[in-house]
């Protein structure tokens, strides 16, 4: 249950305390869930029952959190670890996503957002595809502004993501297998990363790669200042090999 709008005063008699308590509204979270457009499973009914392609365009606002998680649970319950055919279910959102957009999203799910997203986008991602880009009529330069929040793709294990813009701090912490492209990040990028590939087409913050024991990060260092931002305790920096060029 969710309780909203409570005000009370510490001092005074019990009666004073009771008189100061405002009316409150108690709302059942089940009702909240039913009104949550992004998680209406009937949109993907054909995909879940008959493995047919689904495409839908939907609005999203910042109170819509963990979008994609419930449907990923349904996919996993029915099809197990292998999930569905790649991108079989494609939801395109427009607006500002709440926290944990695409959290724990699995193979078969493609989540696209035109707008921006709060913290923890792609947290625990395990096989899905996530795409984010600014509104088409935006006047700012995407490569110089954050379109997703902090701690993006924390603990991702597989899947792919493409971000047309910058991300906040602690990008791809504990990534162990996902492949992600972004146009710049904040401090502490790729911290404790153990696998996967990260391509950063722009600037990074300080303390990059702290505790990074696996995986590969490719960084476009146009200002020639990246080396000073790297935590060298566990990583090595090299020029691109021919194999690297093929991967990129």
Short mmCIF file of C-alpha atoms in Angstrom, two decimals:
data_model
loop_
_atom_site.label_atom_id
_atom_site.label_comp_id
_atom_site.label_asym_id
_atom_site.label_seq_id
_atom_site.Cartn_x
_atom_site.Cartn_y
_atom_site.Cartn_z
CA UNK A 1 0.00 0.00 0.00
CA UNK A 2 1.08 3.60 -0.58
CA UNK A 3 0.38 6.41 1.88
CA UNK A 4 0.46 10.01 0.63
CA UNK A 5 0.41 13.47 2.18
CA UNK A 6 0.92 13.04 5.93
CA UNK A 7 1.74 16.02 8.18
CA UNK A 8 2.19 15.87 11.95
CA UNK A 9 3.58 17.93 14.82
CA UNK A 10 5.82 16.48 17.49
CA UNK A 11 4.92 18.77 20.44
CA UNK A 12 1.53 19.27 22.10
CA UNK A 13 -1.17 16.97 23.45
CA UNK A 14 -2.42 13.87 21.74
CA UNK A 15 -5.47 15.83 20.61
CA UNK A 16 -3.26 18.53 19.10
CA UNK A 17 -1.42 15.81 17.24
CA UNK A 18 -4.61 14.32 15.88
CA UNK A 19 -5.96 17.72 14.82
CA UNK A 20 -2.77 18.39 12.87
CA UNK A 21 -2.89 15.18 10.84
CA UNK A 22 -4.20 16.04 7.41
CA UNK A 23 -6.49 13.83 5.44
CA UNK A 24 -4.57 11.13 3.70
CA UNK A 25 -5.14 9.14 0.57
CA UNK A 26 -4.36 5.44 0.61
CA UNK A 27 -3.99 3.92 -2.81
CA UNK A 28 -3.67 0.27 -3.68
CA UNK A 29 -0.53 -0.35 -5.76
CA UNK A 30 -2.42 -2.96 -7.76
CA UNK A 31 -4.55 -0.16 -9.13
CA UNK A 32 -1.40 1.80 -9.93
CA UNK A 33 -0.11 -1.20 -11.85
CA UNK A 34 -3.30 -1.60 -13.89
CA UNK A 35 -3.02 1.99 -15.05
CA UNK A 36 0.61 1.57 -16.06
CA UNK A 37 0.44 1.65 -19.85
CA UNK A 38 3.97 0.40 -20.48
CA UNK A 39 3.35 -2.87 -18.64
CA UNK A 40 0.08 -3.91 -20.27
CA UNK A 41 0.92 -7.47 -21.17
CA UNK A 42 -1.96 -7.74 -23.63
CA UNK A 43 0.08 -5.61 -26.04
CA UNK A 44 2.48 -8.52 -26.45
CA UNK A 45 -0.10 -11.31 -26.29
CA UNK A 46 0.60 -12.60 -29.81
CA UNK A 47 4.32 -12.70 -29.13
CA UNK A 48 3.95 -14.56 -25.85
CA UNK A 49 1.39 -17.07 -27.16
CA UNK A 50 2.31 -17.48 -30.83
CA UNK A 51 5.80 -15.92 -31.10
CA UNK A 52 4.56 -13.34 -33.59
CA UNK A 53 6.15 -9.92 -33.89
CA UNK A 54 4.76 -7.07 -31.79
CA UNK A 55 5.28 -3.35 -32.32
CA UNK A 56 3.67 -0.59 -30.30
CA UNK A 57 4.26 3.12 -29.74
CA UNK A 58 3.51 4.35 -26.23
CA UNK A 59 3.86 7.46 -24.07
CA UNK A 60 5.99 7.32 -20.94
CA UNK A 61 6.49 9.60 -17.92
CA UNK A 62 8.92 9.53 -15.03
CA UNK A 63 6.59 7.68 -12.64
CA UNK A 64 6.74 4.67 -14.99
CA UNK A 65 9.58 2.72 -13.38
CA UNK A 66 11.14 -0.64 -14.29
CA UNK A 67 9.42 -0.59 -17.68
CA UNK A 68 10.04 -3.89 -19.42
CA UNK A 69 10.73 -5.91 -16.27
CA UNK A 70 7.30 -7.51 -15.86
CA UNK A 71 7.09 -8.59 -19.48
CA UNK A 72 10.64 -9.94 -19.25
CA UNK A 73 9.49 -12.06 -16.33
CA UNK A 74 6.64 -13.43 -18.45
CA UNK A 75 9.03 -14.24 -21.30
CA UNK A 76 11.39 -16.06 -18.94
CA UNK A 77 8.60 -18.05 -17.29
CA UNK A 78 7.35 -19.27 -20.67
CA UNK A 79 10.55 -19.62 -22.71
CA UNK A 80 13.30 -19.94 -20.14
CA UNK A 81 16.81 -18.57 -20.46
CA UNK A 82 16.79 -18.57 -24.28
CA UNK A 83 13.91 -16.09 -24.37
CA UNK A 84 12.36 -15.12 -27.70
CA UNK A 85 13.79 -14.36 -31.11
CA UNK A 86 15.79 -11.13 -30.99
CA UNK A 87 13.65 -7.97 -31.00
CA UNK A 88 10.41 -9.92 -31.46
CA UNK A 89 8.65 -7.48 -29.12
CA UNK A 90 9.46 -3.87 -29.96
CA UNK A 91 8.08 -1.05 -27.81
CA UNK A 92 8.85 2.52 -28.84
CA UNK A 93 8.29 5.07 -26.06
CA UNK A 94 8.14 8.83 -26.18
CA UNK A 95 8.77 10.93 -23.09
CA UNK A 96 10.86 10.69 -19.92
CA UNK A 97 11.29 7.22 -18.45
CA UNK A 98 11.39 6.65 -14.71
CA UNK A 99 14.16 4.79 -12.92
CA UNK A 100 15.33 1.37 -14.09
CA UNK A 101 13.96 1.55 -17.63
CA UNK A 102 14.62 -1.88 -19.14
CA UNK A 103 15.85 -3.40 -15.88
CA UNK A 104 16.46 -7.16 -16.19
CA UNK A 105 15.10 -7.09 -19.76
CA UNK A 106 15.66 -10.31 -21.68
CA UNK A 107 16.24 -11.66 -25.15
CA UNK A 108 13.33 -10.97 -27.48
CA UNK A 109 12.58 -7.50 -26.12
CA UNK A 110 13.57 -4.26 -27.85
CA UNK A 111 12.94 -1.06 -25.91
CA UNK A 112 13.34 2.23 -27.73
CA UNK A 113 12.85 5.65 -26.19
CA UNK A 114 12.71 9.04 -27.81
CA UNK A 115 13.31 11.50 -25.00
CA UNK A 116 15.40 10.68 -21.93
CA UNK A 117 15.62 8.32 -18.99
CA UNK A 118 16.37 8.47 -15.27
CA UNK A 119 18.97 6.45 -13.35
CA UNK A 120 19.60 2.72 -13.70
CA UNK A 121 18.54 2.29 -17.32
CA UNK A 122 19.36 -1.26 -18.38
CA UNK A 123 20.15 -2.44 -14.84
CA UNK A 124 20.76 -6.19 -14.97
CA UNK A 125 19.96 -6.27 -18.70
CA UNK A 126 20.24 -9.85 -19.92
CA UNK A 127 19.72 -10.14 -23.65
CA UNK A 128 17.49 -7.26 -24.74
CA UNK A 129 18.18 -4.31 -27.03
CA UNK A 130 17.82 -0.78 -25.62
CA UNK A 131 17.96 2.37 -27.75
CA UNK A 132 17.71 5.95 -26.46
CA UNK A 133 17.89 9.27 -28.27
CA UNK A 134 16.62 12.83 -27.71
CA UNK A 135 13.37 14.17 -29.09
CA UNK A 136 13.77 14.84 -32.78
CA UNK A 137 12.93 18.52 -32.29
CA UNK A 138 15.47 18.99 -29.46
CA UNK A 139 17.69 22.04 -29.83
CA UNK A 140 20.63 20.84 -27.72
CA UNK A 141 23.63 18.87 -28.99
CA UNK A 142 23.05 15.28 -27.89
CA UNK A 143 26.74 14.38 -27.75
CA UNK A 144 27.30 17.14 -25.16
CA UNK A 145 24.31 16.46 -22.89
CA UNK A 146 23.15 13.54 -20.75
CA UNK A 147 20.03 11.76 -21.95
CA UNK A 148 20.21 8.98 -19.33
CA UNK A 149 21.01 9.16 -15.62
CA UNK A 150 23.60 7.60 -13.33
CA UNK A 151 24.49 3.92 -12.88
CA UNK A 152 23.30 2.93 -16.35
CA UNK A 153 23.57 -0.78 -17.22
CA UNK A 154 24.69 -1.77 -13.74
CA UNK A 155 25.31 -5.52 -13.65
CA UNK A 156 24.26 -6.09 -17.27
CA UNK A 157 25.11 -9.60 -18.43
CA UNK A 158 24.23 -9.60 -22.15
CA UNK A 159 22.36 -7.66 -24.79
CA UNK A 160 23.06 -4.45 -26.68
CA UNK A 161 22.37 -0.75 -26.10
CA UNK A 162 22.82 2.33 -28.25
CA UNK A 163 22.62 5.80 -26.67
CA UNK A 164 22.66 8.94 -28.84
CA UNK A 165 23.87 11.23 -26.09
CA UNK A 166 25.81 11.15 -22.84
CA UNK A 167 25.28 9.11 -19.68
CA UNK A 168 25.90 10.07 -16.05
CA UNK A 169 28.31 8.64 -13.48
CA UNK A 170 29.15 4.97 -12.82
CA UNK A 171 28.34 3.84 -16.33
CA UNK A 172 28.44 0.07 -16.89
CA UNK A 173 29.55 -0.76 -13.35
CA UNK A 174 29.83 -4.55 -13.05
CA UNK A 175 28.95 -5.10 -16.69
CA UNK A 176 29.83 -8.70 -17.46
CA UNK A 177 28.74 -9.23 -21.06
CA UNK A 178 26.63 -6.47 -22.63
CA UNK A 179 27.73 -4.44 -25.66
CA UNK A 180 26.98 -0.74 -25.29
CA UNK A 181 27.63 2.43 -27.30
CA UNK A 182 27.38 5.92 -25.78
CA UNK A 183 28.58 9.42 -26.67
CA UNK A 184 30.18 10.29 -23.34
CA UNK A 185 30.01 9.46 -19.63
CA UNK A 186 30.67 10.90 -16.16
CA UNK A 187 33.04 9.75 -13.40
CA UNK A 188 33.83 6.14 -12.40
CA UNK A 189 32.95 4.58 -15.76
CA UNK A 190 33.32 0.80 -16.22
CA UNK A 191 34.05 0.32 -12.52
CA UNK A 192 34.41 -3.38 -11.58
CA UNK A 193 33.54 -4.41 -15.14
CA UNK A 194 34.30 -8.08 -15.79
CA UNK A 195 33.21 -8.59 -19.41
CA UNK A 196 31.45 -7.14 -22.40
CA UNK A 197 32.28 -4.26 -24.73
CA UNK A 198 31.78 -0.54 -24.18
CA UNK A 199 32.33 2.04 -26.93
CA UNK A 200 32.50 5.66 -25.75
CA UNK A 201 32.43 8.20 -28.58
CA UNK A 202 33.31 11.20 -26.45
CA UNK A 203 34.63 12.41 -23.11
CA UNK A 204 34.77 10.50 -19.85
CA UNK A 205 35.05 11.53 -16.23
CA UNK A 206 37.76 10.67 -13.72
CA UNK A 207 38.63 7.27 -12.18
CA UNK A 208 37.74 5.34 -15.31
CA UNK A 209 38.16 1.56 -15.08
CA UNK A 210 38.69 1.28 -11.31
CA UNK A 211 38.63 -2.41 -10.41
CA UNK A 212 37.99 -3.37 -14.04
CA UNK A 213 39.12 -6.99 -14.37
CA UNK A 214 37.66 -7.94 -17.77
CA UNK A 215 35.95 -6.74 -20.91
CA UNK A 216 37.10 -4.05 -23.31
CA UNK A 217 36.39 -0.34 -23.48
CA UNK A 218 37.03 1.67 -26.64
CA UNK A 219 37.28 5.42 -26.04
CA UNK A 220 37.42 8.18 -28.64
CA UNK A 221 39.98 10.56 -27.11
CA UNK A 222 39.72 13.65 -29.31
CA UNK A 223 41.16 15.99 -26.65
CA UNK A 224 44.02 13.65 -25.79
CA UNK A 225 43.25 13.82 -22.06
CA UNK A 226 41.78 10.38 -21.41
CA UNK A 227 44.93 8.75 -20.04
CA UNK A 228 45.02 11.09 -17.06
CA UNK A 229 41.49 10.01 -16.10
CA UNK A 230 42.18 6.27 -16.07
CA UNK A 231 42.69 4.28 -12.87
CA UNK A 232 45.65 2.16 -13.98
CA UNK A 233 45.64 -0.28 -11.07
CA UNK A 234 44.06 -3.16 -13.03
CA UNK A 235 43.84 -2.06 -16.67
CA UNK A 236 46.18 -1.57 -19.59
CA UNK A 237 45.87 0.91 -22.44
CA UNK A 238 46.77 -0.09 -25.98
CA UNK A 239 46.35 1.15 -29.52
CA UNK A 240 43.71 -0.47 -31.70
CA UNK A 241 44.59 -3.79 -33.27
CA UNK A 242 43.14 -4.95 -36.56
CA UNK A 243 40.71 -7.15 -34.61
CA UNK A 244 39.61 -4.13 -32.58
CA UNK A 245 38.93 -2.17 -35.76
CA UNK A 246 36.72 -4.98 -37.04
CA UNK A 247 34.76 -5.04 -33.76
CA UNK A 248 34.20 -1.28 -33.81
#
